[in-house]
Amino acid sequence: MSITGRMLRAVIAPHGWECEVSDAMPLLEAASLSGIKLPSSCRNGTCRACMCRLDSGQVSYRIEWPGLTREEKAEGWILPCVAHPEADVVIDVPLAAKLG
Ligand code: FES
């Protein structure tokens, strides 16, 4: 499979794992292609199982209203199953795991 889009870097804190991510796909999917598993369930922005904090960088959503309140968004919470990176990002996901 070829990856399209602008390539950016994601760091998974507190582990310090780095991976290349494309702005064409959500962070959760991009991390998994790099062998990093983030907690998830619905993968469509409603269950909040993947909710984590964006320590730095910028993300955007292609869906109308991901399951976050305005306050949560303002506090830096994101849903990586539907959040596309817009810049290099650092996300805080203590429960992330290496695949394989
Ligand atoms: S996995 Fe359900 S909101 Fe992200």
PDB file of C-alpha atoms and ligand atoms in Angstrom:
ATOM      1  CA  MET A   1       0.000   0.000   0.000  1.00  0.00           C
ATOM      2  CA  SER A   2       1.372   3.393  -0.865  1.00  0.00           C
ATOM      3  CA  ILE A   3       0.911   6.270   1.531  1.00  0.00           C
ATOM      4  CA  THR A   4      -0.207   9.562   0.071  1.00  0.00           C
ATOM      5  CA  GLY A   5      -0.379  13.020   1.599  1.00  0.00           C
ATOM      6  CA  ARG A   6       2.091  15.239   3.360  1.00  0.00           C
ATOM      7  CA  MET A   7       4.457  13.287   5.606  1.00  0.00           C
ATOM      8  CA  LEU A   8       4.837  14.526   9.167  1.00  0.00           C
ATOM      9  CA  ARG A   9       6.310  13.179  12.393  1.00  0.00           C
ATOM     10  CA  ALA A  10       4.398  11.997  15.413  1.00  0.00           C
ATOM     11  CA  VAL A  11       5.964  11.356  18.799  1.00  0.00           C
ATOM     12  CA  ILE A  12       4.077   9.112  21.202  1.00  0.00           C
ATOM     13  CA  ALA A  13       4.739  10.336  24.744  1.00  0.00           C
ATOM     14  CA  PRO A  14       5.659   9.369  27.392  1.00  0.00           C
ATOM     15  CA  HIS A  15       7.357   6.532  25.468  1.00  0.00           C
ATOM     16  CA  GLY A  16       9.252   8.748  23.069  1.00  0.00           C
ATOM     17  CA  TRP A  17       8.329   6.538  20.114  1.00  0.00           C
ATOM     18  CA  GLU A  18       8.446   8.331  16.781  1.00  0.00           C
ATOM     19  CA  CYS A  19       6.635   7.494  13.604  1.00  0.00           C
ATOM     20  CA  GLU A  20       5.970   9.001  10.216  1.00  0.00           C
ATOM     21  CA  VAL A  21       2.376   9.996   9.671  1.00  0.00           C
ATOM     22  CA  SER A  22       0.532  11.250   6.632  1.00  0.00           C
ATOM     23  CA  ASP A  23      -1.978  14.065   6.887  1.00  0.00           C
ATOM     24  CA  ALA A  24      -4.169  11.936   4.617  1.00  0.00           C
ATOM     25  CA  MET A  25      -4.956   9.461   7.374  1.00  0.00           C
ATOM     26  CA  PRO A  26      -5.979   9.626  11.029  1.00  0.00           C
ATOM     27  CA  LEU A  27      -3.192   9.385  13.614  1.00  0.00           C
ATOM     28  CA  LEU A  28      -4.466   6.078  14.987  1.00  0.00           C
ATOM     29  CA  GLU A  29      -4.218   4.389  11.584  1.00  0.00           C
ATOM     30  CA  ALA A  30      -0.860   5.961  10.767  1.00  0.00           C
ATOM     31  CA  ALA A  31       0.620   4.874  14.106  1.00  0.00           C
ATOM     32  CA  SER A  32      -0.620   1.342  13.578  1.00  0.00           C
ATOM     33  CA  LEU A  33       1.077   1.205  10.147  1.00  0.00           C
ATOM     34  CA  SER A  34       4.270   2.072  12.014  1.00  0.00           C
ATOM     35  CA  GLY A  35       3.725  -0.719  14.513  1.00  0.00           C
ATOM     36  CA  ILE A  36       2.341   1.373  17.355  1.00  0.00           C
ATOM     37  CA  LYS A  37      -1.027   0.429  18.768  1.00  0.00           C
ATOM     38  CA  LEU A  38      -3.094   3.179  20.360  1.00  0.00           C
ATOM     39  CA  PRO A  39      -6.161   2.314  22.447  1.00  0.00           C
ATOM     40  CA  SER A  40      -9.304   2.348  20.310  1.00  0.00           C
ATOM     41  CA  SER A  41     -12.735   0.893  19.861  1.00  0.00           C
ATOM     42  CA  CYS A  42     -15.208   2.522  17.446  1.00  0.00           C
ATOM     43  CA  ARG A  43     -12.645   4.256  15.223  1.00  0.00           C
ATOM     44  CA  ASN A  44     -15.250   6.750  14.095  1.00  0.00           C
ATOM     45  CA  GLY A  45     -14.984   9.474  16.709  1.00  0.00           C
ATOM     46  CA  THR A  46     -17.871   8.559  18.996  1.00  0.00           C
ATOM     47  CA  CYS A  47     -16.801   6.169  21.796  1.00  0.00           C
ATOM     48  CA  ARG A  48     -13.853   8.237  23.124  1.00  0.00           C
ATOM     49  CA  ALA A  49     -11.787   5.110  23.900  1.00  0.00           C
ATOM     50  CA  CYS A  50      -8.852   6.649  22.028  1.00  0.00           C
ATOM     51  CA  MET A  51      -9.097  10.105  23.619  1.00  0.00           C
ATOM     52  CA  CYS A  52      -5.671  11.517  24.429  1.00  0.00           C
ATOM     53  CA  ARG A  53      -3.933  14.802  24.887  1.00  0.00           C
ATOM     54  CA  LEU A  54      -2.154  16.662  22.125  1.00  0.00           C
ATOM     55  CA  ASP A  55       1.040  17.968  23.768  1.00  0.00           C
ATOM     56  CA  SER A  56       2.150  19.901  20.723  1.00  0.00           C
ATOM     57  CA  GLY A  57       1.254  20.348  17.092  1.00  0.00           C
ATOM     58  CA  GLN A  58      -2.062  20.691  15.346  1.00  0.00           C
ATOM     59  CA  VAL A  59      -4.777  18.307  14.170  1.00  0.00           C
ATOM     60  CA  SER A  60      -7.948  18.663  12.126  1.00  0.00           C
ATOM     61  CA  TYR A  61     -11.090  16.586  11.695  1.00  0.00           C
ATOM     62  CA  ARG A  62     -12.805  15.594   8.477  1.00  0.00           C
ATOM     63  CA  ILE A  63     -16.009  14.708  10.341  1.00  0.00           C
ATOM     64  CA  GLU A  64     -18.572  17.276  11.449  1.00  0.00           C
ATOM     65  CA  TRP A  65     -18.322  17.021  15.205  1.00  0.00           C
ATOM     66  CA  PRO A  66     -16.027  14.486  16.819  1.00  0.00           C
ATOM     67  CA  GLY A  67     -17.187  13.353  20.283  1.00  0.00           C
ATOM     68  CA  LEU A  68     -15.401  16.058  22.210  1.00  0.00           C
ATOM     69  CA  THR A  69     -16.805  19.091  23.954  1.00  0.00           C
ATOM     70  CA  ARG A  70     -15.617  22.537  23.062  1.00  0.00           C
ATOM     71  CA  GLU A  71     -13.910  22.665  26.486  1.00  0.00           C
ATOM     72  CA  GLU A  72     -12.103  19.370  25.935  1.00  0.00           C
ATOM     73  CA  LYS A  73     -10.873  20.555  22.563  1.00  0.00           C
ATOM     74  CA  ALA A  74      -9.674  23.786  24.151  1.00  0.00           C
ATOM     75  CA  GLU A  75      -7.823  21.772  26.802  1.00  0.00           C
ATOM     76  CA  GLY A  76      -5.974  19.874  24.088  1.00  0.00           C
ATOM     77  CA  TRP A  77      -7.872  16.579  24.050  1.00  0.00           C
ATOM     78  CA  ILE A  78      -8.094  14.870  20.681  1.00  0.00           C
ATOM     79  CA  LEU A  79      -9.573  11.690  19.190  1.00  0.00           C
ATOM     80  CA  PRO A  80      -6.702  10.160  17.194  1.00  0.00           C
ATOM     81  CA  CYS A  81      -9.006   7.705  15.386  1.00  0.00           C
ATOM     82  CA  VAL A  82     -10.389  10.659  13.432  1.00  0.00           C
ATOM     83  CA  ALA A  83      -7.733  13.367  13.976  1.00  0.00           C
ATOM     84  CA  HIS A  84      -5.493  14.112  11.016  1.00  0.00           C
ATOM     85  CA  PRO A  85      -2.144  15.753  11.754  1.00  0.00           C
ATOM     86  CA  GLU A  86      -1.641  19.241  10.343  1.00  0.00           C
ATOM     87  CA  ALA A  87       1.910  19.586  11.675  1.00  0.00           C
ATOM     88  CA  ASP A  88       4.431  17.456  13.547  1.00  0.00           C
ATOM     89  CA  VAL A  89       2.645  16.320  16.690  1.00  0.00           C
ATOM     90  CA  VAL A  90       3.381  14.997  20.161  1.00  0.00           C
ATOM     91  CA  ILE A  91       0.524  13.012  21.676  1.00  0.00           C
ATOM     92  CA  ASP A  92       0.405  11.684  25.214  1.00  0.00           C
ATOM     93  CA  VAL A  93      -0.764   8.047  25.175  1.00  0.00           C
ATOM     94  CA  PRO A  94       0.539   6.129  28.201  1.00  0.00           C
ATOM     95  CA  LEU A  95      -1.415   2.994  27.115  1.00  0.00           C
ATOM     96  CA  ALA A  96       0.172   2.869  23.655  1.00  0.00           C
ATOM     97  CA  ALA A  97       1.902  -0.419  22.848  1.00  0.00           C
ATOM     98  CA  LYS A  98       4.332  -1.699  20.253  1.00  0.00           C
ATOM     99  CA  LEU A  99       2.774  -4.209  17.876  1.00  0.00           C
ATOM    100  CA  GLY A 100       4.429  -7.531  17.233  1.00  0.00           C
TER     101      GLY A 100
HETATM  102  S1  FES B   1     -11.862   4.875  18.906  1.00  0.00           S
HETATM  103 FE1  FES B   1     -13.836   5.594  19.433  1.00  0.00          FE
HETATM  104  S2  FES B   1     -13.585   7.754  19.478  1.00  0.00           S
HETATM  105 FE2  FES B   1     -11.682   7.024  18.775  1.00  0.00          FE
END
